Amino acid sequence: MGMADIKDEAIDALFRQLVRDAEQGGYRLNPDMAFTKALVRGLLVNKGRYGYMSCPCRLSTGKKEDDLDLICPCDYRDSDLSEYGACYCALYVSEDIFKGLKKVRPVPERRLPETSAADGGAGITTANIMANATTGFSLKYPVWRCKVCGYLCARDEPPGICPVCKAGKERFERFI
Amino acid sequence: MGMADIKDEAIDALFRQLVRDAEQGGYRLNPDMAFTKALVRGLLVNKGRYGYMSCPCRLSTGKKEDDLDLICPCDYRDSDLSEYGACYCALYVSEDIFKGLKKVRPVPERRLPETSAADGGAGITTANIMANATTGFSLKYPVWRCKVCGYLCARDEPPGICPVCKAGKERFERFI
Amino acid sequence: MGMADIKDEAIDALFRQLVRDAEQGGYRLNPDMAFTKALVRGLLVNKGRYGYMSCPCRLSTGKKEDDLDLICPCDYRDSDLSEYGACYCALYVSEDIFKGLKKVRPVPERRLPETSAADGGAGITTANIMANATTGFSLKYPVWRCKVCGYLCARDEPPGICPVCKAGKERFERFI
């Protein structure tokens, strides 16, 4: 299936769903509508080609188990949002970029060529085997706690916005 | 209060609320509208009868503390969705059944007759006392982590869709 | 910026956003519309004055790092909702108060004068250093598990409603 086979209605429908899901979870799509719709079209092309919506800016193998980490939103989105203010494609952007306070800059590829979905890329992209003096056990990621509502998540850094109560990143504390 | 006393407007209002809640949380109601509305009516009948919306397909005692695990959504919904693609009533169904790719099949009663809300049924329905070599402590359920957004939840299996970022079940990893 | 400088449209827009965020997370704004809009106006006044929406019912220092725990929703909202059915301002209220089944009563100041955002107030407001016999490690808050969907959160008491599946507070169990 080529680019030309994707109908505008399908792009609009997926775009609306992505906006809704993003906003419910405290995420933002790139406000450059033409740019974003081109990426959404790419997602639909990949859906037709592979059967799943892998990243429109990367090369998929077509073998789902090897591409799991590339299915959008990819496993690297949130680390890239934290570090660069945008995901690799710039489909998802930070609140500052969404509001026009900052500009998108290039995001280097966080996934190494040999990364497969088997280890989710996590072992490679982050120094995430933690020994915690307080708890005496090891976890792959730190656990963050929203000081407002108690939401817990395990990732390199807290999310930009709490998905439950929408408190900002600075309201999170390290919990484990 | 009998079946005839429930107004269509009340059914429609509760139906809309359940759809909204379900979609926000990554769940799906049965797409067979007549069937689903009959169950919603049953929830309202129970609400009038007992003061809480216990499962329309099971017999409630009318003593809230004994029926807590049967208040819809019941404590068994998610395990039944994982194993059978539908809850006991088939009010909630899997994405595959929602899309018509699979059919609803009978769901056996997961709750044993002597189960009361006191133990949430958990001690009986699952082998869920875990000894974890890595962490050295025991928890009643495994903790799952969404590899995309870091969402954590404790249940027998990961949810069908991450309630925060909507990533699929296959994007979850065992965290603890 | 004085009270008079806040436009009604800005109040309405923020009010709608707060309602949406509250409902998605299982929270409720005070149903007394005039009262609530006055508080929303106060939030916008603080936003103009300090650059962040600190609590309209408390005195902010204007130094963001000292006021973090007062940015609305404040770090004390959920504890006050659990104990008193309303936050300090009564902007957020319990389901019972929202439905008119209970009335708002005065909520004492939970934040001590010397509390700064550095410790989030947590060390002072709650006896929250826990030693847990089962797990053998200490956490600042207990971890609660929704028995319906497995949602985990760390706070003094479970939330009034599960933000993921909307199950009530009585459906939560202590997990860690």
Short mmCIF file of C-alpha atoms in Angstrom, two decimals:
data_model
loop_
_atom_site.label_atom_id
_atom_site.label_comp_id
_atom_site.label_asym_id
_atom_site.label_seq_id
_atom_site.Cartn_x
_atom_site.Cartn_y
_atom_site.Cartn_z
CA MET A 1 0.00 0.00 0.00
CA GLY A 2 1.46 3.33 -1.04
CA MET A 3 1.06 6.83 0.33
CA ALA A 4 -1.64 7.61 -2.22
CA ASP A 5 -3.92 4.85 -0.95
CA ILE A 6 -4.52 6.39 2.45
CA LYS A 7 -7.79 8.31 2.60
CA ASP A 8 -7.98 11.75 4.23
CA GLU A 9 -10.88 10.55 6.37
CA ALA A 10 -8.73 7.76 7.81
CA ILE A 11 -5.94 10.23 8.59
CA ASP A 12 -8.36 12.63 10.26
CA ALA A 13 -9.93 9.85 12.33
CA LEU A 14 -6.59 8.54 13.58
CA PHE A 15 -5.37 12.09 14.19
CA ARG A 16 -8.40 12.85 16.36
CA GLN A 17 -7.93 9.62 18.31
CA LEU A 18 -4.24 10.33 18.89
CA VAL A 19 -5.02 13.86 20.11
CA ARG A 20 -7.65 12.51 22.50
CA ASP A 21 -5.38 9.77 23.84
CA ALA A 22 -2.46 12.19 24.15
CA GLU A 23 -4.42 14.77 26.08
CA GLN A 24 -5.92 12.20 28.44
CA GLY A 25 -2.44 10.94 29.23
CA GLY A 26 -0.82 14.37 29.58
CA TYR A 27 0.95 14.25 26.21
CA ARG A 28 0.92 16.67 23.28
CA LEU A 29 1.06 16.15 19.53
CA ASN A 30 3.15 18.51 17.40
CA PRO A 31 0.98 21.60 16.79
CA ASP A 32 2.25 21.87 13.18
CA MET A 33 -0.83 20.28 11.67
CA ALA A 34 0.53 19.57 8.18
CA PHE A 35 3.65 17.97 9.63
CA THR A 36 1.67 15.91 12.12
CA LYS A 37 -0.84 14.68 9.55
CA ALA A 38 2.03 13.56 7.32
CA LEU A 39 3.29 11.43 10.22
CA VAL A 40 -0.20 10.07 10.86
CA ARG A 41 -0.38 9.11 7.18
CA GLY A 42 2.95 7.32 7.65
CA LEU A 43 1.52 5.39 10.57
CA LEU A 44 -1.39 4.24 8.41
CA VAL A 45 0.97 3.24 5.61
CA ASN A 46 2.92 1.10 8.08
CA LYS A 47 -0.31 -0.34 9.42
CA GLY A 48 -1.23 -1.45 5.90
CA ARG A 49 2.28 -2.68 5.15
CA TYR A 50 3.09 -4.55 8.38
CA GLY A 51 -0.19 -4.86 10.24
CA TYR A 52 0.93 -2.56 13.07
CA MET A 53 1.66 1.14 13.33
CA SER A 54 5.41 1.16 13.65
CA CYS A 55 7.34 4.43 13.75
CA PRO A 56 6.99 6.32 10.46
CA CYS A 57 10.55 7.67 10.78
CA ARG A 58 12.35 4.37 11.19
CA LEU A 59 12.81 1.21 9.18
CA SER A 60 10.76 -1.72 10.45
CA THR A 61 11.63 -5.35 9.85
CA GLY A 62 8.02 -6.39 9.36
CA LYS A 63 8.48 -9.05 12.05
CA LYS A 64 6.30 -7.82 14.87
CA GLU A 65 8.32 -9.32 17.71
CA ASP A 66 11.42 -7.49 16.49
CA ASP A 67 9.57 -4.20 16.02
CA LEU A 68 7.55 -4.07 19.26
CA ASP A 69 9.69 -1.25 20.66
CA LEU A 70 9.03 0.78 17.50
CA ILE A 71 5.24 0.58 17.57
CA CYS A 72 4.03 4.15 18.07
CA PRO A 73 4.20 5.44 20.78
CA CYS A 74 7.65 3.84 20.80
CA ASP A 75 9.55 2.72 23.89
CA TYR A 76 11.85 5.74 23.48
CA ARG A 77 9.23 8.49 23.31
CA ASP A 78 9.20 9.45 26.94
CA SER A 79 12.98 9.44 27.40
CA ASP A 80 13.31 11.60 24.28
CA LEU A 81 10.56 13.96 25.49
CA SER A 82 12.41 14.34 28.79
CA GLU A 83 15.80 14.92 27.23
CA TYR A 84 14.99 16.67 23.94
CA GLY A 85 11.41 17.91 24.25
CA ALA A 86 10.25 15.74 21.38
CA CYS A 87 10.17 12.11 20.27
CA TYR A 88 12.44 10.95 17.44
CA CYS A 89 9.79 11.88 14.83
CA ALA A 90 8.64 15.00 16.68
CA LEU A 91 5.10 13.60 16.58
CA TYR A 92 4.97 14.02 20.37
CA VAL A 93 6.37 17.23 21.82
CA SER A 94 6.80 18.82 25.25
CA GLU A 95 4.36 21.36 26.66
CA ASP A 96 6.90 24.14 25.98
CA ILE A 97 7.19 23.20 22.33
CA PHE A 98 3.43 22.73 22.05
CA LYS A 99 2.94 26.29 23.30
CA GLY A 100 5.60 27.69 20.99
CA LEU A 101 7.94 28.61 23.86
CA LYS A 102 10.69 26.33 22.53
CA LYS A 103 11.54 24.96 19.12
CA VAL A 104 11.94 21.36 18.02
CA ARG A 105 15.59 20.36 17.64
CA PRO A 106 17.06 17.18 16.16
CA VAL A 107 16.62 14.09 18.33
CA PRO A 108 19.37 11.48 17.96
CA GLU A 109 18.41 7.83 17.53
CA ARG A 110 18.24 6.34 21.01
CA ARG A 111 17.72 2.80 19.76
CA LEU A 112 20.94 1.00 18.84
CA PRO A 113 20.91 -1.05 15.62
CA GLU A 114 21.16 -4.35 17.45
CA THR A 115 18.33 -3.45 19.84
CA SER A 116 15.38 -5.73 19.51
CA ALA A 117 12.09 -5.68 21.33
CA ALA A 118 13.31 -8.63 23.37
CA ASP A 119 14.96 -6.32 25.86
CA GLY A 120 12.83 -3.29 25.04
CA GLY A 121 15.98 -1.30 24.47
CA ALA A 122 15.98 -0.53 28.14
CA GLY A 123 19.13 -2.39 29.03
CA ILE A 124 20.99 -0.45 26.40
CA THR A 125 19.62 3.05 26.53
CA THR A 126 19.84 3.71 30.24
CA ALA A 127 21.94 2.82 33.21
CA ASN A 128 18.84 1.42 34.79
CA ILE A 129 19.90 -1.39 37.04
CA MET A 130 19.55 0.31 40.37
CA ALA A 131 20.77 -0.76 43.76
CA ASN A 132 18.74 1.06 46.35
CA ALA A 133 20.19 1.44 49.78
CA THR A 134 16.82 2.07 51.40
CA THR A 135 14.97 -0.88 49.99
CA GLY A 136 17.78 -3.33 49.52
CA PHE A 137 16.51 -4.62 46.20
CA SER A 138 17.12 -3.86 42.56
CA LEU A 139 14.66 -2.60 39.98
CA LYS A 140 15.22 -1.78 36.34
CA TYR A 141 13.83 1.76 36.74
CA PRO A 142 13.31 4.23 39.57
CA VAL A 143 9.71 4.57 40.75
CA TRP A 144 8.34 8.12 40.81
CA ARG A 145 5.44 9.33 42.98
CA CYS A 146 3.17 12.28 42.25
CA LYS A 147 3.10 14.24 45.50
CA VAL A 148 -0.41 15.45 44.67
CA CYS A 149 -2.33 12.25 43.94
CA GLY A 150 0.10 9.41 44.69
CA TYR A 151 0.33 8.14 41.09
CA LEU A 152 3.28 5.79 40.65
CA CYS A 153 5.29 5.11 37.52
CA ALA A 154 8.64 3.52 36.76
CA ARG A 155 10.80 5.37 34.24
CA ASP A 156 14.10 7.24 33.95
CA GLU A 157 12.49 10.59 34.81
CA PRO A 158 9.02 11.65 35.95
CA PRO A 159 6.48 12.37 33.19
CA GLY A 160 5.98 15.98 32.08
CA ILE A 161 2.47 15.97 33.53
CA CYS A 162 0.84 13.52 35.93
CA PRO A 163 -1.66 11.54 33.81
CA VAL A 164 -4.08 11.33 36.73
CA CYS A 165 -4.13 14.82 38.28
CA LYS A 166 -2.17 16.85 35.69
CA ALA A 167 0.36 18.15 38.25
CA GLY A 168 3.67 19.14 36.66
CA LYS A 169 6.91 17.15 36.57
CA GLU A 170 8.39 19.17 39.47
CA ARG A 171 5.67 17.75 41.76
CA PHE A 172 7.05 14.21 41.50
CA GLU A 173 9.42 12.66 44.01
CA ARG A 174 11.57 9.57 43.90
CA PHE A 175 9.62 6.83 45.71
CA ILE A 176 11.78 3.71 45.22
CA MET B 1 -38.30 -2.08 42.22
CA GLY B 2 -38.96 -4.19 39.17
CA MET B 3 -37.62 -4.14 35.65
CA ALA B 4 -40.51 -2.04 34.45
CA ASP B 5 -39.70 0.83 36.80
CA ILE B 6 -36.40 1.72 35.16
CA LYS B 7 -36.74 4.63 32.74
CA ASP B 8 -35.09 4.54 29.32
CA GLU B 9 -33.45 7.90 30.03
CA ALA B 10 -31.75 6.48 33.14
CA ILE B 11 -30.48 3.51 31.14
CA ASP B 12 -29.17 5.75 28.39
CA ALA B 13 -27.44 8.06 30.89
CA LEU B 14 -25.70 5.20 32.70
CA PHE B 15 -24.83 3.55 29.40
CA ARG B 16 -23.13 6.73 28.16
CA GLN B 17 -21.22 7.09 31.42
CA LEU B 18 -20.03 3.48 31.30
CA VAL B 19 -18.88 3.87 27.70
CA ARG B 20 -16.96 7.03 28.61
CA ASP B 21 -15.34 5.46 31.67
CA ALA B 22 -14.52 2.30 29.76
CA GLU B 23 -12.85 4.11 26.89
CA GLN B 24 -10.82 6.35 29.17
CA GLY B 25 -9.52 3.29 30.97
CA GLY B 26 -8.84 1.22 27.86
CA TYR B 27 -11.89 -1.02 28.26
CA ARG B 28 -14.73 -1.87 25.87
CA LEU B 29 -18.42 -2.53 26.42
CA ASN B 30 -20.15 -5.26 24.43
CA PRO B 31 -21.02 -3.75 21.03
CA ASP B 32 -24.36 -5.59 20.97
CA MET B 33 -26.38 -2.57 22.04
CA ALA B 34 -29.64 -4.34 22.98
CA PHE B 35 -27.74 -6.91 25.05
CA THR B 36 -25.65 -4.25 26.77
CA LYS B 37 -28.62 -2.04 27.56
CA ALA B 38 -30.38 -5.01 29.14
CA LEU B 39 -27.38 -5.43 31.45
CA VAL B 40 -27.34 -1.70 32.22
CA ARG B 41 -31.00 -1.99 33.15
CA GLY B 42 -30.07 -4.86 35.46
CA LEU B 43 -27.45 -2.68 37.12
CA LEU B 44 -30.08 -0.02 37.79
CA VAL B 45 -32.50 -2.61 39.15
CA ASN B 46 -29.80 -3.77 41.59
CA LYS B 47 -29.01 -0.16 42.48
CA GLY B 48 -32.64 0.32 43.44
CA ARG B 49 -32.88 -3.00 45.21
CA TYR B 50 -29.61 -2.99 47.17
CA GLY B 51 -28.30 0.56 46.97
CA TYR B 52 -25.28 -0.44 44.88
CA MET B 53 -24.82 -1.71 41.34
CA SER B 54 -23.90 -5.31 41.91
CA CYS B 55 -23.42 -7.69 39.01
CA PRO B 56 -26.69 -8.20 37.08
CA CYS B 57 -25.77 -11.83 36.33
CA ARG B 58 -25.16 -12.96 39.88
CA LEU B 59 -27.14 -13.24 43.05
CA SER B 60 -26.29 -10.56 45.61
CA THR B 61 -26.83 -10.94 49.34
CA GLY B 62 -27.90 -7.33 49.79
CA LYS B 63 -25.25 -6.93 52.49
CA LYS B 64 -22.78 -4.54 50.90
CA GLU B 65 -19.68 -5.81 52.71
CA ASP B 66 -20.36 -9.32 51.40
CA ASP B 67 -21.05 -8.13 47.86
CA LEU B 68 -18.16 -5.68 47.43
CA ASP B 69 -16.37 -7.97 44.99
CA LEU B 70 -19.54 -8.16 42.87
CA ILE B 71 -20.07 -4.42 42.46
CA CYS B 72 -19.69 -3.74 38.75
CA PRO B 73 -16.94 -3.67 37.50
CA CYS B 74 -16.42 -6.75 39.62
CA ASP B 75 -13.10 -7.95 41.02
CA TYR B 76 -13.07 -10.73 38.43
CA ARG B 77 -13.59 -8.64 35.27
CA ASP B 78 -9.98 -8.19 34.33
CA SER B 79 -8.94 -11.79 34.93
CA ASP B 80 -11.91 -12.95 32.87
CA LEU B 81 -11.11 -10.47 30.10
CA SER B 82 -7.53 -11.80 30.00
CA GLU B 83 -8.54 -15.44 29.98
CA TYR B 84 -11.87 -15.47 28.13
CA GLY B 85 -12.09 -12.11 26.34
CA ALA B 86 -15.18 -11.11 28.29
CA CYS B 87 -16.36 -10.64 31.85
CA TYR B 88 -18.82 -13.10 33.37
CA CYS B 89 -21.80 -11.09 32.05
CA ALA B 90 -20.09 -10.17 28.77
CA LEU B 91 -20.77 -6.52 29.58
CA TYR B 92 -17.04 -5.86 29.15
CA VAL B 93 -15.30 -7.49 26.20
CA SER B 94 -11.82 -7.63 24.68
CA GLU B 95 -10.75 -5.42 21.78
CA ASP B 96 -10.96 -8.45 19.46
CA ILE B 97 -14.54 -9.16 20.44
CA PHE B 98 -15.41 -5.47 20.28
CA LYS B 99 -14.15 -5.37 16.68
CA GLY B 100 -16.00 -8.54 15.74
CA LEU B 101 -12.78 -10.54 15.19
CA LYS B 102 -13.72 -13.03 17.89
CA LYS B 103 -16.99 -14.21 19.40
CA VAL B 104 -18.10 -14.21 23.00
CA ARG B 105 -17.91 -17.65 24.58
CA PRO B 106 -19.22 -18.80 27.96
CA VAL B 107 -17.23 -17.54 30.95
CA PRO B 108 -17.20 -19.88 33.95
CA GLU B 109 -17.85 -18.42 37.41
CA ARG B 110 -14.47 -17.46 38.85
CA ARG B 111 -15.89 -16.60 42.26
CA LEU B 112 -16.32 -19.58 44.54
CA PRO B 113 -19.55 -19.76 46.56
CA GLU B 114 -17.75 -19.17 49.87
CA THR B 115 -15.83 -16.16 48.52
CA SER B 116 -16.69 -12.96 50.26
CA ALA B 117 -15.38 -9.49 49.69
CA ALA B 118 -13.27 -9.95 52.83
CA ASP B 119 -10.47 -11.49 50.80
CA GLY B 120 -11.54 -10.00 47.49
CA GLY B 121 -11.60 -13.48 46.06
CA ALA B 122 -7.94 -13.04 45.27
CA GLY B 123 -6.64 -15.67 47.63
CA ILE B 124 -8.89 -18.22 46.02
CA THR B 125 -8.91 -17.45 42.34
CA THR B 126 -5.21 -17.14 41.69
CA ALA B 127 -1.95 -18.57 42.85
CA ASN B 128 -0.88 -15.11 43.71
CA ILE B 129 1.46 -15.31 46.64
CA MET B 130 4.71 -14.70 44.90
CA ALA B 131 8.23 -15.17 46.15
CA ASN B 132 10.49 -13.07 43.99
CA ALA B 133 14.14 -14.01 43.85
CA THR B 134 15.25 -10.57 42.71
CA THR B 135 13.48 -8.51 45.33
CA GLY B 136 13.42 -10.95 48.18
CA PHE B 137 9.89 -10.06 49.29
CA SER B 138 6.41 -11.36 48.63
CA LEU B 139 3.51 -9.55 47.02
CA LYS B 140 0.02 -10.80 46.31
CA TYR B 141 0.27 -9.93 42.61
CA PRO B 142 3.04 -9.36 40.08
CA VAL B 143 3.64 -5.70 39.18
CA TRP B 144 3.55 -4.90 35.46
CA ARG B 145 5.25 -1.93 33.81
CA CYS B 146 4.23 -0.29 30.54
CA LYS B 147 7.47 -0.01 28.58
CA VAL B 148 6.14 3.08 26.83
CA CYS B 149 5.04 5.34 29.68
CA GLY B 150 6.11 3.54 32.87
CA TYR B 151 2.55 2.93 34.17
CA LEU B 152 2.54 0.35 36.96
CA CYS B 153 -0.25 -2.00 37.97
CA ALA B 154 -0.50 -5.14 40.05
CA ARG B 155 -2.60 -7.94 38.58
CA ASP B 156 -2.32 -11.49 37.25
CA GLU B 157 -1.65 -10.30 33.71
CA PRO B 158 -1.06 -6.90 32.09
CA PRO B 159 -4.19 -4.98 31.00
CA GLY B 160 -5.28 -5.23 27.36
CA ILE B 161 -4.40 -1.58 26.80
CA CYS B 162 -2.34 0.78 28.96
CA PRO B 163 -4.88 3.17 30.52
CA VAL B 164 -2.37 6.03 30.34
CA CYS B 165 -0.77 5.78 26.88
CA LYS B 166 -2.97 3.14 25.20
CA ALA B 167 -0.04 0.88 24.30
CA GLY B 168 -1.05 -2.75 23.85
CA LYS B 169 -0.65 -5.62 26.33
CA GLU B 170 2.47 -6.89 24.56
CA ARG B 171 4.27 -3.67 25.50
CA PHE B 172 4.16 -4.49 29.22
CA GLU B 173 6.99 -6.15 31.12
CA ARG B 174 7.15 -7.78 34.52
CA PHE B 175 8.56 -5.16 36.92
CA ILE B 176 8.34 -6.86 40.32
CA MET C 1 -2.55 42.33 38.33
CA GLY C 2 -5.76 42.88 40.25
CA MET C 3 -9.00 40.96 40.39
CA ALA C 4 -10.58 43.30 37.86
CA ASP C 5 -8.03 42.41 35.18
CA ILE C 6 -9.14 38.80 34.82
CA LYS C 7 -11.49 38.29 31.88
CA ASP C 8 -14.60 36.15 32.23
CA GLU C 9 -13.55 34.16 29.18
CA ALA C 10 -10.28 33.21 30.87
CA ILE C 11 -12.14 32.11 33.98
CA ASP C 12 -14.59 30.04 31.95
CA ALA C 13 -11.79 28.41 29.96
CA LEU C 14 -9.80 27.44 33.06
CA PHE C 15 -12.98 26.31 34.82
CA ARG C 16 -13.84 23.98 31.93
CA GLN C 17 -10.32 22.58 31.89
CA LEU C 18 -10.37 21.96 35.63
CA VAL C 19 -13.73 20.19 35.41
CA ARG C 20 -12.44 17.99 32.59
CA ASP C 21 -9.21 17.14 34.40
CA ALA C 22 -11.07 16.52 37.66
CA GLU C 23 -13.58 14.15 36.12
CA GLN C 24 -10.96 12.20 34.22
CA GLY C 25 -9.05 11.67 37.44
CA GLY C 26 -12.07 10.84 39.59
CA TYR C 27 -12.21 14.21 41.35
CA ARG C 28 -15.04 16.75 41.73
CA LEU C 29 -15.09 20.53 41.79
CA ASN C 30 -17.39 22.31 44.22
CA PRO C 31 -20.85 22.39 42.58
CA ASP C 32 -21.47 25.94 43.89
CA MET C 33 -20.65 27.60 40.59
CA ALA C 34 -20.28 31.19 41.83
CA PHE C 35 -18.02 30.08 44.67
CA THR C 36 -15.92 27.90 42.38
CA LYS C 37 -15.54 30.59 39.73
CA ALA C 38 -14.32 33.01 42.39
CA LEU C 39 -11.59 30.52 43.29
CA VAL C 40 -10.72 30.02 39.63
CA ARG C 41 -10.39 33.79 39.33
CA GLY C 42 -8.03 33.69 42.31
CA LEU C 43 -5.92 31.05 40.58
CA LEU C 44 -5.60 33.30 37.54
CA VAL C 45 -4.69 36.28 39.73
CA ASN C 46 -1.90 34.21 41.29
CA LYS C 47 -0.80 33.02 37.87
CA GLY C 48 -0.41 36.66 36.80
CA ARG C 49 1.23 37.67 40.05
CA TYR C 50 3.65 34.78 40.57
CA GLY C 51 3.76 32.93 37.27
CA TYR C 52 2.13 29.81 38.73
CA MET C 53 -1.33 28.99 40.04
CA SER C 54 -0.73 28.75 43.75
CA CYS C 55 -3.58 28.18 46.17
CA PRO C 56 -6.00 31.15 46.15
CA CYS C 57 -6.71 30.69 49.87
CA ARG C 58 -3.13 30.83 51.12
CA LEU C 59 -0.29 33.31 51.08
CA SER C 60 2.44 32.46 48.58
CA THR C 61 6.02 33.64 48.88
CA GLY C 62 6.40 34.21 45.16
CA LYS C 63 9.47 31.97 45.17
CA LYS C 64 8.36 28.95 43.19
CA GLU C 65 10.60 26.41 44.94
CA ASP C 66 9.09 27.40 48.29
CA ASP C 67 5.53 27.33 46.99
CA LEU C 68 5.61 24.07 45.00
CA ASP C 69 3.42 22.29 47.55
CA LEU C 70 0.83 25.08 47.23
CA ILE C 71 0.42 24.96 43.46
CA CYS C 72 -3.16 23.90 42.83
CA PRO C 73 -3.97 21.02 43.19
CA CYS C 74 -1.86 21.31 46.32
CA ASP C 75 0.01 18.48 48.03
CA TYR C 76 -2.64 18.47 50.76
CA ARG C 77 -5.76 18.17 48.62
CA ASP C 78 -6.11 14.42 48.72
CA SER C 79 -5.45 14.05 52.44
CA ASP C 80 -7.99 16.80 53.13
CA LEU C 81 -10.51 15.18 50.79
CA SER C 82 -10.09 11.89 52.66
CA GLU C 83 -10.37 13.43 56.11
CA TYR C 84 -12.73 16.38 55.60
CA GLY C 85 -14.44 15.81 52.26
CA ALA C 86 -12.97 18.97 50.79
CA CYS C 87 -9.63 20.62 50.15
CA TYR C 88 -8.58 23.65 52.22
CA CYS C 89 -10.30 26.03 49.76
CA ALA C 90 -13.24 23.70 49.10
CA LEU C 91 -12.44 23.93 45.39
CA TYR C 92 -12.27 20.13 45.31
CA VAL C 93 -14.94 18.21 47.18
CA SER C 94 -15.90 14.60 47.84
CA GLU C 95 -18.54 12.74 45.84
CA ASP C 96 -20.94 13.04 48.78
CA ILE C 97 -20.57 16.80 48.94
CA PHE C 98 -20.75 17.07 45.16
CA LYS C 99 -24.08 15.25 45.23
CA GLY C 100 -25.42 17.38 48.08
CA LEU C 101 -25.49 14.46 50.54
CA LYS C 102 -23.04 16.18 52.89
CA LYS C 103 -22.09 19.79 53.54
CA VAL C 104 -18.71 21.44 53.39
CA ARG C 105 -17.23 22.04 56.83
CA PRO C 106 -14.12 24.03 57.76
CA VAL C 107 -10.84 22.37 56.84
CA PRO C 108 -7.92 23.18 59.16
CA GLU C 109 -4.58 24.14 57.62
CA ARG C 110 -2.61 20.93 57.21
CA ARG C 111 0.56 22.73 56.15
CA LEU C 112 2.67 23.95 59.05
CA PRO C 113 4.16 27.46 58.71
CA GLU C 114 7.71 26.15 58.44
CA THR C 115 6.76 23.60 55.79
CA SER C 116 8.45 24.25 52.51
CA ALA C 117 8.19 22.35 49.26
CA ALA C 118 11.59 20.83 50.04
CA ASP C 119 9.96 18.04 51.97
CA GLY C 120 6.56 18.37 50.34
CA GLY C 121 5.04 18.69 53.76
CA ALA C 122 4.89 14.94 53.90
CA GLY C 123 7.36 14.46 56.74
CA ILE C 124 5.29 16.74 58.89
CA THR C 125 1.70 15.99 58.05
CA THR C 126 1.72 12.24 58.33
CA ALA C 127 3.39 9.50 60.22
CA ASN C 128 4.52 8.13 56.94
CA ILE C 129 7.77 6.36 57.50
CA MET C 130 6.59 2.81 57.44
CA ALA C 131 8.35 -0.36 58.41
CA ASN C 132 6.64 -3.22 56.72
CA ALA C 133 7.06 -6.67 58.18
CA THR C 134 6.15 -8.42 54.94
CA THR C 135 8.50 -6.62 52.63
CA GLY C 136 11.28 -5.72 55.04
CA PHE C 137 11.81 -2.25 53.61
CA SER C 138 10.56 1.24 54.34
CA LEU C 139 8.56 3.52 52.10
CA LYS C 140 7.26 7.00 52.78
CA TYR C 141 3.66 6.03 52.00
CA PRO C 142 1.62 2.84 51.86
CA VAL C 143 0.91 1.54 48.37
CA TRP C 144 -2.77 0.90 47.57
CA ARG C 145 -4.06 -1.47 44.91
CA CYS C 146 -7.40 -1.26 43.15
CA LYS C 147 -8.84 -4.76 43.38
CA VAL C 148 -10.70 -4.22 40.12
CA CYS C 149 -8.00 -3.05 37.72
CA GLY C 150 -4.73 -3.30 39.65
CA TYR C 151 -4.02 0.47 39.69
CA LEU C 152 -1.33 1.32 42.24
CA CYS C 153 -0.83 4.56 44.12
CA ALA C 154 1.13 5.63 47.17
CA ARG C 155 -0.72 7.88 49.62
CA ASP C 156 -2.05 7.93 53.15
CA GLU C 157 -5.44 6.54 52.11
CA PRO C 158 -6.86 5.18 48.85
CA PRO C 159 -8.39 7.74 46.46
CA GLY C 160 -12.17 8.28 46.54
CA ILE C 161 -12.49 6.75 43.08
CA CYS C 162 -9.99 4.73 41.06
CA PRO C 163 -8.80 7.09 38.30
CA VAL C 164 -8.51 4.18 35.87
CA CYS C 165 -11.65 2.11 36.37
CA LYS C 166 -13.75 4.39 38.64
CA ALA C 167 -14.21 1.73 41.33
CA GLY C 168 -14.91 3.22 44.77
CA LYS C 169 -12.46 3.67 47.64
CA GLU C 170 -13.75 0.54 49.40
CA ARG C 171 -12.46 -1.56 46.49
CA PHE C 172 -8.81 -0.74 47.29
CA GLU C 173 -6.53 -2.93 49.37
CA ARG C 174 -3.18 -2.30 50.96
CA PHE C 175 -0.53 -3.71 48.61
CA ILE C 176 2.75 -2.68 50.23
#
